Amino acid sequence: LHRRTIVFRREGDRLQIMVEASLEGPDGIERERRRFDEPSDEAERYIKEVRAKFSGVAQR
């Protein structure tokens, strides 16, 4: 699971900040990618859910 912060320069010298979370398989191939607006907690919730899901699979 990779988390990246992406900063875009917008019109009028404004900055837009996004968070990207991507899930890679053991072979290094990206399986899923999601982008979120930085100010929201949605990205952190998504990352926690994916980690919990895969830690449960690993424990079986």
PDB file of N, CA and C in Angstrom:
ATOM      1  N   LEU A   1       0.858  -1.170   0.000  1.00  0.00           N
ATOM      2  CA  LEU A   1       0.000   0.000   0.000  1.00  0.00           C
ATOM      3  C   LEU A   1       0.903   1.231   0.000  1.00  0.00           C
ATOM      4  N   HIS A   2       0.725   2.087  -0.958  1.00  0.00           N
ATOM      5  CA  HIS A   2       1.533   3.305  -1.077  1.00  0.00           C
ATOM      6  C   HIS A   2       0.637   4.525  -0.936  1.00  0.00           C
ATOM      7  N   ARG A   3       1.155   5.524  -0.231  1.00  0.00           N
ATOM      8  CA  ARG A   3       0.434   6.789  -0.053  1.00  0.00           C
ATOM      9  C   ARG A   3       1.317   7.900  -0.590  1.00  0.00           C
ATOM     10  N   ARG A   4       0.754   8.729  -1.456  1.00  0.00           N
ATOM     11  CA  ARG A   4       1.493   9.859  -2.020  1.00  0.00           C
ATOM     12  C   ARG A   4       0.688  11.131  -1.828  1.00  0.00           C
ATOM     13  N   THR A   5       1.389  12.208  -1.602  1.00  0.00           N
ATOM     14  CA  THR A   5       0.759  13.522  -1.571  1.00  0.00           C
ATOM     15  C   THR A   5       1.111  14.207  -2.885  1.00  0.00           C
ATOM     16  N   ILE A   6       0.100  14.707  -3.571  1.00  0.00           N
ATOM     17  CA  ILE A   6       0.285  15.330  -4.878  1.00  0.00           C
ATOM     18  C   ILE A   6      -0.134  16.790  -4.771  1.00  0.00           C
ATOM     19  N   VAL A   7       0.715  17.676  -5.255  1.00  0.00           N
ATOM     20  CA  VAL A   7       0.426  19.114  -5.228  1.00  0.00           C
ATOM     21  C   VAL A   7       0.358  19.612  -6.670  1.00  0.00           C
ATOM     22  N   PHE A   8      -0.756  20.237  -7.014  1.00  0.00           N
ATOM     23  CA  PHE A   8      -0.957  20.818  -8.337  1.00  0.00           C
ATOM     24  C   PHE A   8      -0.998  22.330  -8.206  1.00  0.00           C
ATOM     25  N   ARG A   9      -0.415  23.010  -9.164  1.00  0.00           N
ATOM     26  CA  ARG A   9      -0.545  24.466  -9.229  1.00  0.00           C
ATOM     27  C   ARG A   9      -1.715  24.776 -10.153  1.00  0.00           C
ATOM     28  N   ARG A  10      -2.659  25.539  -9.647  1.00  0.00           N
ATOM     29  CA  ARG A  10      -3.862  25.878 -10.404  1.00  0.00           C
ATOM     30  C   ARG A  10      -3.817  27.332 -10.848  1.00  0.00           C
ATOM     31  N   GLU A  11      -4.812  27.689 -11.623  1.00  0.00           N
ATOM     32  CA  GLU A  11      -4.951  29.050 -12.118  1.00  0.00           C
ATOM     33  C   GLU A  11      -4.935  30.036 -10.954  1.00  0.00           C
ATOM     34  N   GLY A  12      -4.323  31.177 -11.156  1.00  0.00           N
ATOM     35  CA  GLY A  12      -4.271  32.195 -10.113  1.00  0.00           C
ATOM     36  C   GLY A  12      -3.280  31.856  -9.009  1.00  0.00           C
ATOM     37  N   ASP A  13      -2.306  30.997  -9.319  1.00  0.00           N
ATOM     38  CA  ASP A  13      -1.257  30.613  -8.370  1.00  0.00           C
ATOM     39  C   ASP A  13      -1.807  29.877  -7.145  1.00  0.00           C
ATOM     40  N   ARG A  14      -2.974  29.245  -7.287  1.00  0.00           N
ATOM     41  CA  ARG A  14      -3.543  28.459  -6.186  1.00  0.00           C
ATOM     42  C   ARG A  14      -2.959  27.052  -6.224  1.00  0.00           C
ATOM     43  N   LEU A  15      -2.851  26.437  -5.062  1.00  0.00           N
ATOM     44  CA  LEU A  15      -2.372  25.065  -4.978  1.00  0.00           C
ATOM     45  C   LEU A  15      -3.525  24.131  -4.644  1.00  0.00           C
ATOM     46  N   GLN A  16      -3.529  22.977  -5.253  1.00  0.00           N
ATOM     47  CA  GLN A  16      -4.493  21.932  -4.913  1.00  0.00           C
ATOM     48  C   GLN A  16      -3.684  20.750  -4.398  1.00  0.00           C
ATOM     49  N   ILE A  17      -4.056  20.253  -3.241  1.00  0.00           N
ATOM     50  CA  ILE A  17      -3.350  19.134  -2.632  1.00  0.00           C
ATOM     51  C   ILE A  17      -4.271  17.922  -2.635  1.00  0.00           C
ATOM     52  N   MET A  18      -3.737  16.803  -3.104  1.00  0.00           N
ATOM     53  CA  MET A  18      -4.500  15.555  -3.130  1.00  0.00           C
ATOM     54  C   MET A  18      -3.662  14.452  -2.495  1.00  0.00           C
ATOM     55  N   VAL A  19      -4.346  13.399  -2.055  1.00  0.00           N
ATOM     56  CA  VAL A  19      -3.677  12.205  -1.550  1.00  0.00           C
ATOM     57  C   VAL A  19      -4.041  11.063  -2.484  1.00  0.00           C
ATOM     58  N   GLU A  20      -3.038  10.291  -2.857  1.00  0.00           N
ATOM     59  CA  GLU A  20      -3.276   9.127  -3.697  1.00  0.00           C
ATOM     60  C   GLU A  20      -2.849   7.887  -2.921  1.00  0.00           C
ATOM     61  N   ALA A  21      -3.720   6.899  -2.873  1.00  0.00           N
ATOM     62  CA  ALA A  21      -3.411   5.621  -2.229  1.00  0.00           C
ATOM     63  C   ALA A  21      -3.486   4.553  -3.307  1.00  0.00           C
ATOM     64  N   SER A  22      -2.431   3.755  -3.420  1.00  0.00           N
ATOM     65  CA  SER A  22      -2.448   2.692  -4.418  1.00  0.00           C
ATOM     66  C   SER A  22      -2.079   1.370  -3.762  1.00  0.00           C
ATOM     67  N   LEU A  23      -2.703   0.337  -4.245  1.00  0.00           N
ATOM     68  CA  LEU A  23      -2.498  -1.010  -3.733  1.00  0.00           C
ATOM     69  C   LEU A  23      -1.756  -1.801  -4.795  1.00  0.00           C
ATOM     70  N   GLU A  24      -0.612  -2.370  -4.405  1.00  0.00           N
ATOM     71  CA  GLU A  24       0.167  -3.176  -5.337  1.00  0.00           C
ATOM     72  C   GLU A  24       0.183  -4.614  -4.866  1.00  0.00           C
ATOM     73  N   GLY A  25       0.143  -5.520  -5.819  1.00  0.00           N
ATOM     74  CA  GLY A  25       0.230  -6.940  -5.506  1.00  0.00           C
ATOM     75  C   GLY A  25       1.666  -7.340  -5.226  1.00  0.00           C
ATOM     76  N   PRO A  26       1.883  -8.575  -4.794  1.00  0.00           N
ATOM     77  CA  PRO A  26       3.240  -9.044  -4.498  1.00  0.00           C
ATOM     78  C   PRO A  26       4.143  -9.039  -5.729  1.00  0.00           C
ATOM     79  N   ASP A  27       3.544  -9.042  -6.907  1.00  0.00           N
ATOM     80  CA  ASP A  27       4.317  -9.000  -8.146  1.00  0.00           C
ATOM     81  C   ASP A  27       4.676  -7.575  -8.560  1.00  0.00           C
ATOM     82  N   GLY A  28       4.260  -6.583  -7.754  1.00  0.00           N
ATOM     83  CA  GLY A  28       4.573  -5.187  -8.039  1.00  0.00           C
ATOM     84  C   GLY A  28       3.596  -4.509  -8.986  1.00  0.00           C
ATOM     85  N   ILE A  29       2.591  -5.236  -9.445  1.00  0.00           N
ATOM     86  CA  ILE A  29       1.596  -4.661 -10.352  1.00  0.00           C
ATOM     87  C   ILE A  29       0.527  -3.937  -9.538  1.00  0.00           C
ATOM     88  N   GLU A  30       0.246  -2.710  -9.955  1.00  0.00           N
ATOM     89  CA  GLU A  30      -0.758  -1.909  -9.255  1.00  0.00           C
ATOM     90  C   GLU A  30      -2.146  -2.500  -9.481  1.00  0.00           C
ATOM     91  N   ARG A  31      -2.853  -2.777  -8.389  1.00  0.00           N
ATOM     92  CA  ARG A  31      -4.181  -3.390  -8.456  1.00  0.00           C
ATOM     93  C   ARG A  31      -5.299  -2.351  -8.373  1.00  0.00           C
ATOM     94  N   GLU A  32      -5.050  -1.298  -7.639  1.00  0.00           N
ATOM     95  CA  GLU A  32      -6.093  -0.294  -7.411  1.00  0.00           C
ATOM     96  C   GLU A  32      -5.421   1.027  -7.050  1.00  0.00           C
ATOM     97  N   ARG A  33      -6.047   2.129  -7.473  1.00  0.00           N
ATOM     98  CA  ARG A  33      -5.539   3.466  -7.120  1.00  0.00           C
ATOM     99  C   ARG A  33      -6.730   4.369  -6.867  1.00  0.00           C
ATOM    100  N   ARG A  34      -6.651   5.129  -5.781  1.00  0.00           N
ATOM    101  CA  ARG A  34      -7.725   6.080  -5.459  1.00  0.00           C
ATOM    102  C   ARG A  34      -7.098   7.410  -5.093  1.00  0.00           C
ATOM    103  N   ARG A  35      -7.771   8.492  -5.474  1.00  0.00           N
ATOM    104  CA  ARG A  35      -7.324   9.850  -5.125  1.00  0.00           C
ATOM    105  C   ARG A  35      -8.375  10.518  -4.268  1.00  0.00           C
ATOM    106  N   PHE A  36      -7.887  11.319  -3.319  1.00  0.00           N
ATOM    107  CA  PHE A  36      -8.762  11.997  -2.370  1.00  0.00           C
ATOM    108  C   PHE A  36      -8.299  13.437  -2.210  1.00  0.00           C
ATOM    109  N   ASP A  37      -9.240  14.321  -1.889  1.00  0.00           N
ATOM    110  CA  ASP A  37      -8.873  15.691  -1.539  1.00  0.00           C
ATOM    111  C   ASP A  37      -8.179  15.665  -0.193  1.00  0.00           C
ATOM    112  N   GLU A  38      -7.073  16.358  -0.072  1.00  0.00           N
ATOM    113  CA  GLU A  38      -6.259  16.339   1.149  1.00  0.00           C
ATOM    114  C   GLU A  38      -7.013  16.725   2.418  1.00  0.00           C
ATOM    115  N   PRO A  39      -7.836  17.772   2.401  1.00  0.00           N
ATOM    116  CA  PRO A  39      -8.464  18.186   3.658  1.00  0.00           C
ATOM    117  C   PRO A  39      -9.405  17.146   4.275  1.00  0.00           C
ATOM    118  N   SER A  40      -9.852  16.162   3.509  1.00  0.00           N
ATOM    119  CA  SER A  40     -10.802  15.191   4.059  1.00  0.00           C
ATOM    120  C   SER A  40     -10.071  14.046   4.756  1.00  0.00           C
ATOM    121  N   ASP A  41     -10.777  13.363   5.634  1.00  0.00           N
ATOM    122  CA  ASP A  41     -10.228  12.194   6.320  1.00  0.00           C
ATOM    123  C   ASP A  41     -10.516  10.917   5.542  1.00  0.00           C
ATOM    124  N   GLU A  42     -11.130  11.054   4.391  1.00  0.00           N
ATOM    125  CA  GLU A  42     -11.526   9.894   3.602  1.00  0.00           C
ATOM    126  C   GLU A  42     -10.317   9.035   3.204  1.00  0.00           C
ATOM    127  N   ALA A  43      -9.210   9.666   2.855  1.00  0.00           N
ATOM    128  CA  ALA A  43      -8.018   8.911   2.449  1.00  0.00           C
ATOM    129  C   ALA A  43      -7.496   8.055   3.592  1.00  0.00           C
ATOM    130  N   GLU A  44      -7.411   8.630   4.773  1.00  0.00           N
ATOM    131  CA  GLU A  44      -6.907   7.872   5.927  1.00  0.00           C
ATOM    132  C   GLU A  44      -7.842   6.722   6.284  1.00  0.00           C
ATOM    133  N   ARG A  45      -9.145   6.943   6.188  1.00  0.00           N
ATOM    134  CA  ARG A  45     -10.109   5.857   6.452  1.00  0.00           C
ATOM    135  C   ARG A  45      -9.933   4.728   5.442  1.00  0.00           C
ATOM    136  N   TYR A  46      -9.778   5.083   4.183  1.00  0.00           N
ATOM    137  CA  TYR A  46      -9.587   4.083   3.134  1.00  0.00           C
ATOM    138  C   TYR A  46      -8.319   3.268   3.396  1.00  0.00           C
ATOM    139  N   ILE A  47      -7.220   3.940   3.719  1.00  0.00           N
ATOM    140  CA  ILE A  47      -5.952   3.255   3.975  1.00  0.00           C
ATOM    141  C   ILE A  47      -6.087   2.313   5.169  1.00  0.00           C
ATOM    142  N   LYS A  48      -6.732   2.762   6.238  1.00  0.00           N
ATOM    143  CA  LYS A  48      -6.938   1.904   7.411  1.00  0.00           C
ATOM    144  C   LYS A  48      -7.790   0.687   7.068  1.00  0.00           C
ATOM    145  N   GLU A  49      -8.846   0.890   6.277  1.00  0.00           N
ATOM    146  CA  GLU A  49      -9.721  -0.221   5.883  1.00  0.00           C
ATOM    147  C   GLU A  49      -8.958  -1.265   5.069  1.00  0.00           C
ATOM    148  N   VAL A  50      -8.151  -0.809   4.119  1.00  0.00           N
ATOM    149  CA  VAL A  50      -7.393  -1.742   3.280  1.00  0.00           C
ATOM    150  C   VAL A  50      -6.372  -2.494   4.127  1.00  0.00           C
ATOM    151  N   ARG A  51      -5.671  -1.786   5.005  1.00  0.00           N
ATOM    152  CA  ARG A  51      -4.697  -2.460   5.879  1.00  0.00           C
ATOM    153  C   ARG A  51      -5.377  -3.493   6.771  1.00  0.00           C
ATOM    154  N   ALA A  52      -6.526  -3.137   7.332  1.00  0.00           N
ATOM    155  CA  ALA A  52      -7.254  -4.068   8.202  1.00  0.00           C
ATOM    156  C   ALA A  52      -7.715  -5.286   7.407  1.00  0.00           C
ATOM    157  N   LYS A  53      -8.190  -5.050   6.203  1.00  0.00           N
ATOM    158  CA  LYS A  53      -8.664  -6.149   5.361  1.00  0.00           C
ATOM    159  C   LYS A  53      -7.534  -7.130   5.060  1.00  0.00           C
ATOM    160  N   PHE A  54      -6.370  -6.603   4.709  1.00  0.00           N
ATOM    161  CA  PHE A  54      -5.267  -7.480   4.350  1.00  0.00           C
ATOM    162  C   PHE A  54      -4.567  -8.081   5.559  1.00  0.00           C
ATOM    163  N   SER A  55      -4.590  -7.424   6.684  1.00  0.00           N
ATOM    164  CA  SER A  55      -4.009  -8.035   7.886  1.00  0.00           C
ATOM    165  C   SER A  55      -4.891  -9.195   8.337  1.00  0.00           C
ATOM    166  N   GLY A  56      -6.201  -9.092   8.132  1.00  0.00           N
ATOM    167  CA  GLY A  56      -7.114 -10.191   8.446  1.00  0.00           C
ATOM    168  C   GLY A  56      -6.883 -11.389   7.541  1.00  0.00           C
ATOM    169  N   VAL A  57      -6.587 -11.140   6.280  1.00  0.00           N
ATOM    170  CA  VAL A  57      -6.312 -12.215   5.325  1.00  0.00           C
ATOM    171  C   VAL A  57      -5.013 -12.909   5.692  1.00  0.00           C
ATOM    172  N   ALA A  58      -4.007 -12.131   6.101  1.00  0.00           N
ATOM    173  CA  ALA A  58      -2.702 -12.696   6.439  1.00  0.00           C
ATOM    174  C   ALA A  58      -2.763 -13.555   7.695  1.00  0.00           C
ATOM    175  N   GLN A  59      -3.701 -13.276   8.602  1.00  0.00           N
ATOM    176  CA  GLN A  59      -3.784 -14.003   9.859  1.00  0.00           C
ATOM    177  C   GLN A  59      -4.544 -15.313   9.729  1.00  0.00           C
ATOM    178  N   ARG A  60      -5.248 -15.527   8.641  1.00  0.00           N
ATOM    179  CA  ARG A  60      -6.064 -16.745   8.487  1.00  0.00           C
ATOM    180  C   ARG A  60      -5.247 -17.974   8.298  1.00  0.00           C
TER     181      ARG A  60
END
